[in-house]
Amino acid sequence: MAITPLKSDRLYRESSLKHSDITSTKHLAPLDEIVGQDRARHAVEFAMSIKEKGYNIYAIGQNGLGKRTMMMRYLNQHWQSESPVYDWCYVANFHEARSPEVLKLPAGKGNELKKHIEQLMGKLANALPMAFDNEMYYQRAETLKNQLTERQQNVLQGLSETAEKNNVSLTITPQGDYQFVALNGEEPHTEETFDALSHDEQMAFGKVIDKLETELRGIVRQLGEWESEYAEKQKALDEDIAQEVIATQMAPLKKNFADLPDILTFLDAMQADMLEHLDIFLEDSEEQAALAYAALDKKLPRRYQVNVLVSQNDAQAPIVVEDSPSYHNLFGYVENATFKGTVFTDFSLIRSGSLHRANGGVLLMDAIKVLEKPYVWDGIKRALSSRQLSVSALEREVTLSGTVSLDPAPIPLDVKIILFGDYQTYQLLQRYDAEFIELFRVTADFEDDMPRTESTEQQYAKFISSIIHDSHLLHCSRSAIARIIEHSARQADDQNRLSLHSADIANLLRESNYWAHHANANSIGALHVEKALASRNMRVSRLRDSMMQNVENGVTLINTHGTALGQINGLSVLSTSDYSFGLPNRITATTAFGEGEVLDIERSVKLGGRIHSKGVMILSAYLASLLGKTDTIPLKTHLTFEQSYGGVDGDSASMAEFCAIFSAITEAPLRQDIAITGSMNQFGEAQPIGGVNEKIEGFFDVCTLKGPSNTQGVIIPEANIQNLMLRKDVVLAVEKGEFHVYAVSHVSDALALLAGQAAGFGPDHTGTSGLLEVAIDKLNRQRKRQKESSPPHSH
């Protein structure tokens, strides 16, 4: 049965929007979600609806699928958290400075509390010194002082009078000590006058002075007690005055936070601490103030500050994206400060991390970046398992150092973590981390493509409109929308699918917008999209152009006219990081005396990959089933890719290799103006391959360089018809009959087309003679010659 080439309408599927009533994206409502990702969206909705521990999300998919965009749009527009959102603050622990306490406040109340406390400190800094700098205070303090002085003077006066009765004077030394001195009349004895006294007189003075000194010691102890009583009374006076001032100034603050018991408890503790440390409000010396500022136990402004770690502007659950998930960025840290050579830290130097800011909401991160940072993954698992967030120094976690640091109270953690990653990372975590599946129980699997129907094309048009609105680009005309949809189908390698790589579509729109602006157009048209695609291909096609130049110069040997024995043009795809293109390869086969083996030269020299070697083995099996059912094939076949130095892999050349081998065996020449691609199974059936568009276009370009003819074309597997989205120039050449695309379901059809005669085997074989009969006849003659040339066996 003759094989007819495909018609041009099967080589490219135009968008149905070309015939719709859509005029431009200006009249299309943008989508509020990523198109075609229903499976992933349902997974996210499910995970976000469950509050139990462990229902975090791992989003699987290649880069550019719009995973983060879809998540952000869903969370911003559709997700409502049922949990309240709080502000978190660290404040001083007045009993243990190394263990700051944490305060939980309703959203927005943290900064309000901080502002009120700062205002309170400012008022107290003025009010307290004024309260101690007035006549009433001075009078009360003076009264206490006078009472002490009077009591001291009275008791000392009595002692002095007793001493004078015994001719002894009570004096005070320059050092402030009390001293008894014997009197000589009204003047103190000198050493000479005292030595002139009789022994009995000296002894009498000694006894009197000893007795007076004993009495003095008792009085001194009593004076100390009186001074302590005075200090207590003075302190009580100061506290009474300060208590009145502080209570008056703090009353509005307590009233404002009356519904928050934890805040009232903190304010009460602060008030009590202020009364104990009134000196830090009343110190006048700058040096004393500086020391108070730098010390850990007393801080002039710092001791009563409020460190607002997290402040939520509204009651909406926070959505945080962390692009650099280092340990400090995630879990926060404690800063150190230096003051006059002293390094210190306190609760006011605690800094928040992304987990603090996302508490009560969602944190989005890239999985690979998380795993790249030291200690981060362990910290995340620990936080999710304990549902607590501790700010601890990383240095203390990873060293044996006993450095003094803060130990802040932990914060309760209620957060959903969404990790973005590829399937390989997901498998590694599943295999090597038993905790992973317990903490990330929901997988959001993102599709690479979606079905292409009239309704999905309408959705895709709205998706294009959403990108244009988000990026503030020129609007697309109907023809531009249709061209982008067709490009998407090309990217999906399927007429009936659309690529969901939204990043690629967004980049194409931006580049098309540039060319539209460059042409001073009011909107993006199909020509601007074509210009953007052509410009992109030109930027990345240096390797393709270099190889095409080798073909044109004759460095790479390719025939596109005539016929050749044991020689065929196979098709391959070469890829760089951002560009793929097709190029024909000459495949040759030769035969020699042997026992039926097919020697794959690529495999022998280790330039052939495993899949290519498998393809050669499969075609060898089918060849043996055709030619070696009754006896060994008396030939050895050598098979190779000519001028291939970088390695060959894939089985898409197995049909071409089979045809080359059959040509070498039957000595039937093959057409060089037709290239072929496709793999085959052990029954000779053609199997689909990848990169079919690039392969066809690659041979078309070579034919154009070497000299086109109306007989040139390409053979592809029938199953690949649905993958055809060829360039417009190739489609036009097919339409004019200048190039041909043939689709086959069996290798026998390809062999018949290439050799110009029936294969003689295959599902459509009707019993007529063909190449199989020729091959069998040649092999039988070869077997006969071998038997005749073999020496007789001796018995």
Short mmCIF file of N, CA and C in Angstrom, two decimals, residues 691-787:
data_model
loop_
_atom_site.label_atom_id
_atom_site.label_comp_id
_atom_site.label_asym_id
_atom_site.label_seq_id
_atom_site.Cartn_x
_atom_site.Cartn_y
_atom_site.Cartn_z
N GLY A 691 11.11 15.42 20.38
CA GLY A 691 11.77 16.41 19.55
C GLY A 691 11.45 16.29 18.07
N VAL A 692 10.24 15.81 17.74
CA VAL A 692 9.94 15.55 16.33
C VAL A 692 9.93 16.83 15.51
N ASN A 693 9.45 17.95 16.09
CA ASN A 693 9.42 19.21 15.34
C ASN A 693 10.82 19.69 15.00
N GLU A 694 11.71 19.65 15.99
CA GLU A 694 13.08 20.09 15.75
C GLU A 694 13.78 19.21 14.72
N LYS A 695 13.50 17.90 14.75
CA LYS A 695 14.15 16.98 13.81
C LYS A 695 13.72 17.26 12.37
N ILE A 696 12.41 17.44 12.18
CA ILE A 696 11.91 17.72 10.82
C ILE A 696 12.49 19.05 10.33
N GLU A 697 12.46 20.06 11.16
CA GLU A 697 12.95 21.38 10.75
C GLU A 697 14.45 21.34 10.49
N GLY A 698 15.18 20.52 11.26
CA GLY A 698 16.62 20.40 11.03
C GLY A 698 16.92 19.85 9.65
N PHE A 699 16.20 18.80 9.22
CA PHE A 699 16.45 18.24 7.90
C PHE A 699 15.96 19.19 6.80
N PHE A 700 14.86 19.89 7.06
CA PHE A 700 14.37 20.87 6.10
C PHE A 700 15.41 21.96 5.86
N ASP A 701 16.04 22.43 6.95
CA ASP A 701 17.07 23.47 6.81
C ASP A 701 18.28 22.96 6.05
N VAL A 702 18.67 21.69 6.28
CA VAL A 702 19.81 21.11 5.56
C VAL A 702 19.48 20.97 4.07
N CYS A 703 18.26 20.54 3.77
CA CYS A 703 17.84 20.43 2.37
C CYS A 703 17.87 21.79 1.69
N THR A 704 17.46 22.82 2.41
CA THR A 704 17.49 24.17 1.85
C THR A 704 18.92 24.58 1.54
N LEU A 705 19.87 24.23 2.43
CA LEU A 705 21.27 24.58 2.21
C LEU A 705 21.89 23.77 1.07
N LYS A 706 21.57 22.48 1.03
CA LYS A 706 22.21 21.59 0.03
C LYS A 706 21.52 21.64 -1.33
N GLY A 707 20.38 22.30 -1.39
CA GLY A 707 19.65 22.37 -2.66
C GLY A 707 18.33 21.64 -2.56
N PRO A 708 17.23 22.37 -2.47
CA PRO A 708 15.92 21.72 -2.29
C PRO A 708 15.44 21.03 -3.57
N SER A 709 14.61 20.02 -3.34
CA SER A 709 13.93 19.35 -4.47
C SER A 709 12.54 18.97 -3.98
N ASN A 710 11.64 18.69 -4.93
CA ASN A 710 10.26 18.41 -4.57
C ASN A 710 10.05 17.01 -4.01
N THR A 711 11.13 16.23 -3.92
CA THR A 711 10.99 14.85 -3.42
C THR A 711 11.45 14.70 -1.98
N GLN A 712 12.05 15.70 -1.43
CA GLN A 712 12.64 15.60 -0.10
C GLN A 712 11.55 15.55 0.99
N GLY A 713 11.90 14.89 2.08
CA GLY A 713 10.93 14.77 3.17
C GLY A 713 11.48 14.01 4.35
N VAL A 714 10.60 13.71 5.26
CA VAL A 714 10.97 13.06 6.52
C VAL A 714 9.94 11.99 6.84
N ILE A 715 10.42 10.88 7.39
CA ILE A 715 9.55 9.81 7.88
C ILE A 715 9.52 9.87 9.40
N ILE A 716 8.32 9.86 9.96
CA ILE A 716 8.16 9.88 11.42
C ILE A 716 7.18 8.78 11.82
N PRO A 717 7.19 8.36 13.10
CA PRO A 717 6.17 7.41 13.56
C PRO A 717 4.78 8.03 13.50
N GLU A 718 3.80 7.21 13.20
CA GLU A 718 2.42 7.70 13.09
C GLU A 718 1.94 8.30 14.43
N ALA A 719 2.43 7.75 15.52
CA ALA A 719 2.01 8.24 16.84
C ALA A 719 2.51 9.65 17.12
N ASN A 720 3.46 10.14 16.32
CA ASN A 720 3.99 11.48 16.54
C ASN A 720 3.22 12.56 15.78
N ILE A 721 2.19 12.20 15.05
CA ILE A 721 1.44 13.21 14.29
C ILE A 721 0.87 14.27 15.23
N GLN A 722 0.37 13.82 16.38
CA GLN A 722 -0.24 14.77 17.32
C GLN A 722 0.78 15.73 17.92
N ASN A 723 2.08 15.43 17.77
CA ASN A 723 3.12 16.31 18.33
C ASN A 723 3.58 17.38 17.35
N LEU A 724 3.03 17.37 16.14
CA LEU A 724 3.54 18.29 15.12
C LEU A 724 3.00 19.70 15.31
N MET A 725 3.92 20.63 15.48
CA MET A 725 3.64 22.07 15.48
C MET A 725 4.83 22.73 14.78
N LEU A 726 4.90 22.53 13.47
CA LEU A 726 6.08 22.91 12.71
C LEU A 726 6.11 24.40 12.40
N ARG A 727 7.32 24.87 12.05
CA ARG A 727 7.48 26.26 11.65
C ARG A 727 6.65 26.57 10.42
N LYS A 728 6.27 27.83 10.29
CA LYS A 728 5.40 28.23 9.19
C LYS A 728 6.04 27.97 7.83
N ASP A 729 7.38 28.16 7.70
CA ASP A 729 8.01 27.96 6.40
C ASP A 729 7.99 26.48 6.00
N VAL A 730 8.07 25.57 6.99
CA VAL A 730 8.01 24.13 6.69
C VAL A 730 6.59 23.76 6.26
N VAL A 731 5.59 24.27 6.98
CA VAL A 731 4.19 24.00 6.65
C VAL A 731 3.88 24.52 5.24
N LEU A 732 4.39 25.70 4.91
CA LEU A 732 4.15 26.28 3.59
C LEU A 732 4.80 25.44 2.50
N ALA A 733 6.01 24.93 2.75
CA ALA A 733 6.68 24.08 1.76
C ALA A 733 5.91 22.79 1.54
N VAL A 734 5.36 22.21 2.61
CA VAL A 734 4.55 21.00 2.47
C VAL A 734 3.29 21.31 1.67
N GLU A 735 2.69 22.46 1.98
CA GLU A 735 1.47 22.85 1.28
C GLU A 735 1.71 23.02 -0.23
N LYS A 736 2.90 23.48 -0.60
CA LYS A 736 3.24 23.66 -2.01
C LYS A 736 3.76 22.38 -2.66
N GLY A 737 3.93 21.32 -1.88
CA GLY A 737 4.44 20.07 -2.43
C GLY A 737 5.94 20.06 -2.57
N GLU A 738 6.64 20.99 -1.90
CA GLU A 738 8.09 21.08 -2.01
C GLU A 738 8.80 20.28 -0.93
N PHE A 739 8.07 19.80 0.06
CA PHE A 739 8.62 19.01 1.14
C PHE A 739 7.52 18.09 1.64
N HIS A 740 7.91 16.94 2.20
CA HIS A 740 6.91 15.93 2.54
C HIS A 740 7.19 15.36 3.92
N VAL A 741 6.13 15.10 4.64
CA VAL A 741 6.22 14.43 5.95
C VAL A 741 5.39 13.17 5.87
N TYR A 742 6.06 12.00 6.05
CA TYR A 742 5.39 10.71 5.99
C TYR A 742 5.27 10.14 7.40
N ALA A 743 4.15 9.55 7.70
CA ALA A 743 3.94 8.91 9.00
C ALA A 743 3.74 7.42 8.78
N VAL A 744 4.51 6.60 9.50
CA VAL A 744 4.44 5.14 9.33
C VAL A 744 4.12 4.50 10.68
N SER A 745 3.50 3.34 10.60
CA SER A 745 3.18 2.59 11.82
C SER A 745 4.07 1.38 11.99
N HIS A 746 4.85 1.05 10.92
CA HIS A 746 5.71 -0.14 10.98
C HIS A 746 6.97 0.16 10.19
N VAL A 747 8.07 -0.43 10.62
CA VAL A 747 9.34 -0.18 9.95
C VAL A 747 9.32 -0.65 8.50
N SER A 748 8.47 -1.62 8.18
CA SER A 748 8.40 -2.11 6.80
C SER A 748 7.91 -1.02 5.85
N ASP A 749 6.98 -0.16 6.35
CA ASP A 749 6.50 0.94 5.52
C ASP A 749 7.62 1.92 5.22
N ALA A 750 8.44 2.20 6.22
CA ALA A 750 9.55 3.12 6.01
C ALA A 750 10.56 2.53 5.05
N LEU A 751 10.87 1.24 5.19
CA LEU A 751 11.84 0.59 4.30
C LEU A 751 11.34 0.59 2.86
N ALA A 752 10.05 0.33 2.67
CA ALA A 752 9.50 0.32 1.30
C ALA A 752 9.60 1.71 0.67
N LEU A 753 9.32 2.75 1.46
CA LEU A 753 9.39 4.11 0.93
C LEU A 753 10.83 4.49 0.59
N LEU A 754 11.77 4.10 1.44
CA LEU A 754 13.17 4.47 1.23
C LEU A 754 13.81 3.66 0.09
N ALA A 755 13.43 2.39 -0.01
CA ALA A 755 14.06 1.53 -1.03
C ALA A 755 13.32 1.57 -2.35
N GLY A 756 12.09 2.08 -2.35
CA GLY A 756 11.33 2.16 -3.60
C GLY A 756 10.74 0.84 -4.03
N GLN A 757 10.64 -0.13 -3.14
CA GLN A 757 10.03 -1.42 -3.45
C GLN A 757 9.47 -2.01 -2.18
N ALA A 758 8.60 -2.98 -2.34
CA ALA A 758 7.90 -3.57 -1.19
C ALA A 758 8.89 -4.23 -0.24
N ALA A 759 8.58 -4.15 1.05
CA ALA A 759 9.47 -4.74 2.05
C ALA A 759 9.34 -6.25 2.07
N GLY A 760 8.13 -6.75 1.80
CA GLY A 760 7.94 -8.19 1.81
C GLY A 760 7.66 -8.74 3.19
N PHE A 761 7.45 -7.88 4.16
CA PHE A 761 7.09 -8.31 5.51
C PHE A 761 6.30 -7.17 6.15
N GLY A 762 5.83 -7.39 7.32
CA GLY A 762 5.06 -6.36 8.01
C GLY A 762 3.58 -6.69 8.03
N PRO A 763 2.79 -5.91 8.78
CA PRO A 763 1.37 -6.20 8.93
C PRO A 763 0.58 -6.07 7.64
N ASP A 764 1.06 -5.26 6.69
CA ASP A 764 0.33 -5.06 5.42
C ASP A 764 0.85 -5.94 4.29
N HIS A 765 1.75 -6.87 4.64
CA HIS A 765 2.32 -7.73 3.60
C HIS A 765 1.24 -8.67 3.04
N THR A 766 1.11 -8.70 1.69
CA THR A 766 0.05 -9.48 1.03
C THR A 766 0.56 -10.74 0.38
N GLY A 767 1.85 -11.04 0.56
CA GLY A 767 2.38 -12.27 -0.02
C GLY A 767 3.20 -12.04 -1.28
N THR A 768 3.21 -10.83 -1.79
CA THR A 768 4.02 -10.56 -2.97
C THR A 768 5.48 -10.54 -2.60
N SER A 769 6.33 -10.69 -3.55
CA SER A 769 7.77 -10.70 -3.29
C SER A 769 8.21 -9.31 -2.86
N GLY A 770 9.35 -9.27 -2.21
CA GLY A 770 9.85 -7.99 -1.73
C GLY A 770 11.27 -8.13 -1.24
N LEU A 771 11.72 -7.15 -0.48
CA LEU A 771 13.10 -7.12 -0.02
C LEU A 771 13.41 -8.28 0.92
N LEU A 772 12.42 -8.73 1.68
CA LEU A 772 12.67 -9.86 2.57
C LEU A 772 13.05 -11.10 1.76
N GLU A 773 12.34 -11.31 0.64
CA GLU A 773 12.66 -12.47 -0.21
C GLU A 773 14.05 -12.33 -0.80
N VAL A 774 14.40 -11.12 -1.17
CA VAL A 774 15.74 -10.87 -1.71
C VAL A 774 16.78 -11.18 -0.65
N ALA A 775 16.53 -10.70 0.58
CA ALA A 775 17.49 -10.92 1.65
C ALA A 775 17.66 -12.40 1.95
N ILE A 776 16.53 -13.11 2.04
CA ILE A 776 16.61 -14.54 2.35
C ILE A 776 17.37 -15.28 1.25
N ASP A 777 17.11 -14.90 -0.01
CA ASP A 777 17.80 -15.55 -1.13
C ASP A 777 19.31 -15.30 -1.05
N LYS A 778 19.70 -14.08 -0.77
CA LYS A 778 21.13 -13.77 -0.67
C LYS A 778 21.77 -14.52 0.49
N LEU A 779 21.06 -14.59 1.60
CA LEU A 779 21.63 -15.27 2.76
C LEU A 779 21.74 -16.77 2.51
N ASN A 780 20.77 -17.35 1.78
CA ASN A 780 20.86 -18.79 1.46
C ASN A 780 22.06 -19.07 0.58
N ARG A 781 22.28 -18.19 -0.41
CA ARG A 781 23.45 -18.38 -1.28
C ARG A 781 24.74 -18.25 -0.48
N GLN A 782 24.74 -17.32 0.47
CA GLN A 782 25.93 -17.14 1.31
C GLN A 782 26.17 -18.38 2.16
N ARG A 783 25.08 -18.95 2.70
CA ARG A 783 25.25 -20.16 3.51
C ARG A 783 25.81 -21.30 2.66
N LYS A 784 25.30 -21.39 1.42
CA LYS A 784 25.76 -22.47 0.53
C LYS A 784 27.24 -22.31 0.22
N ARG A 785 27.68 -21.07 -0.05
CA ARG A 785 29.10 -20.84 -0.36
C ARG A 785 29.97 -21.18 0.85
N GLN A 786 29.45 -20.84 2.04
CA GLN A 786 30.23 -21.14 3.24
C GLN A 786 30.39 -22.64 3.44
N LYS A 787 29.30 -23.38 3.17
CA LYS A 787 29.39 -24.83 3.33
C LYS A 787 30.33 -25.45 2.31
#
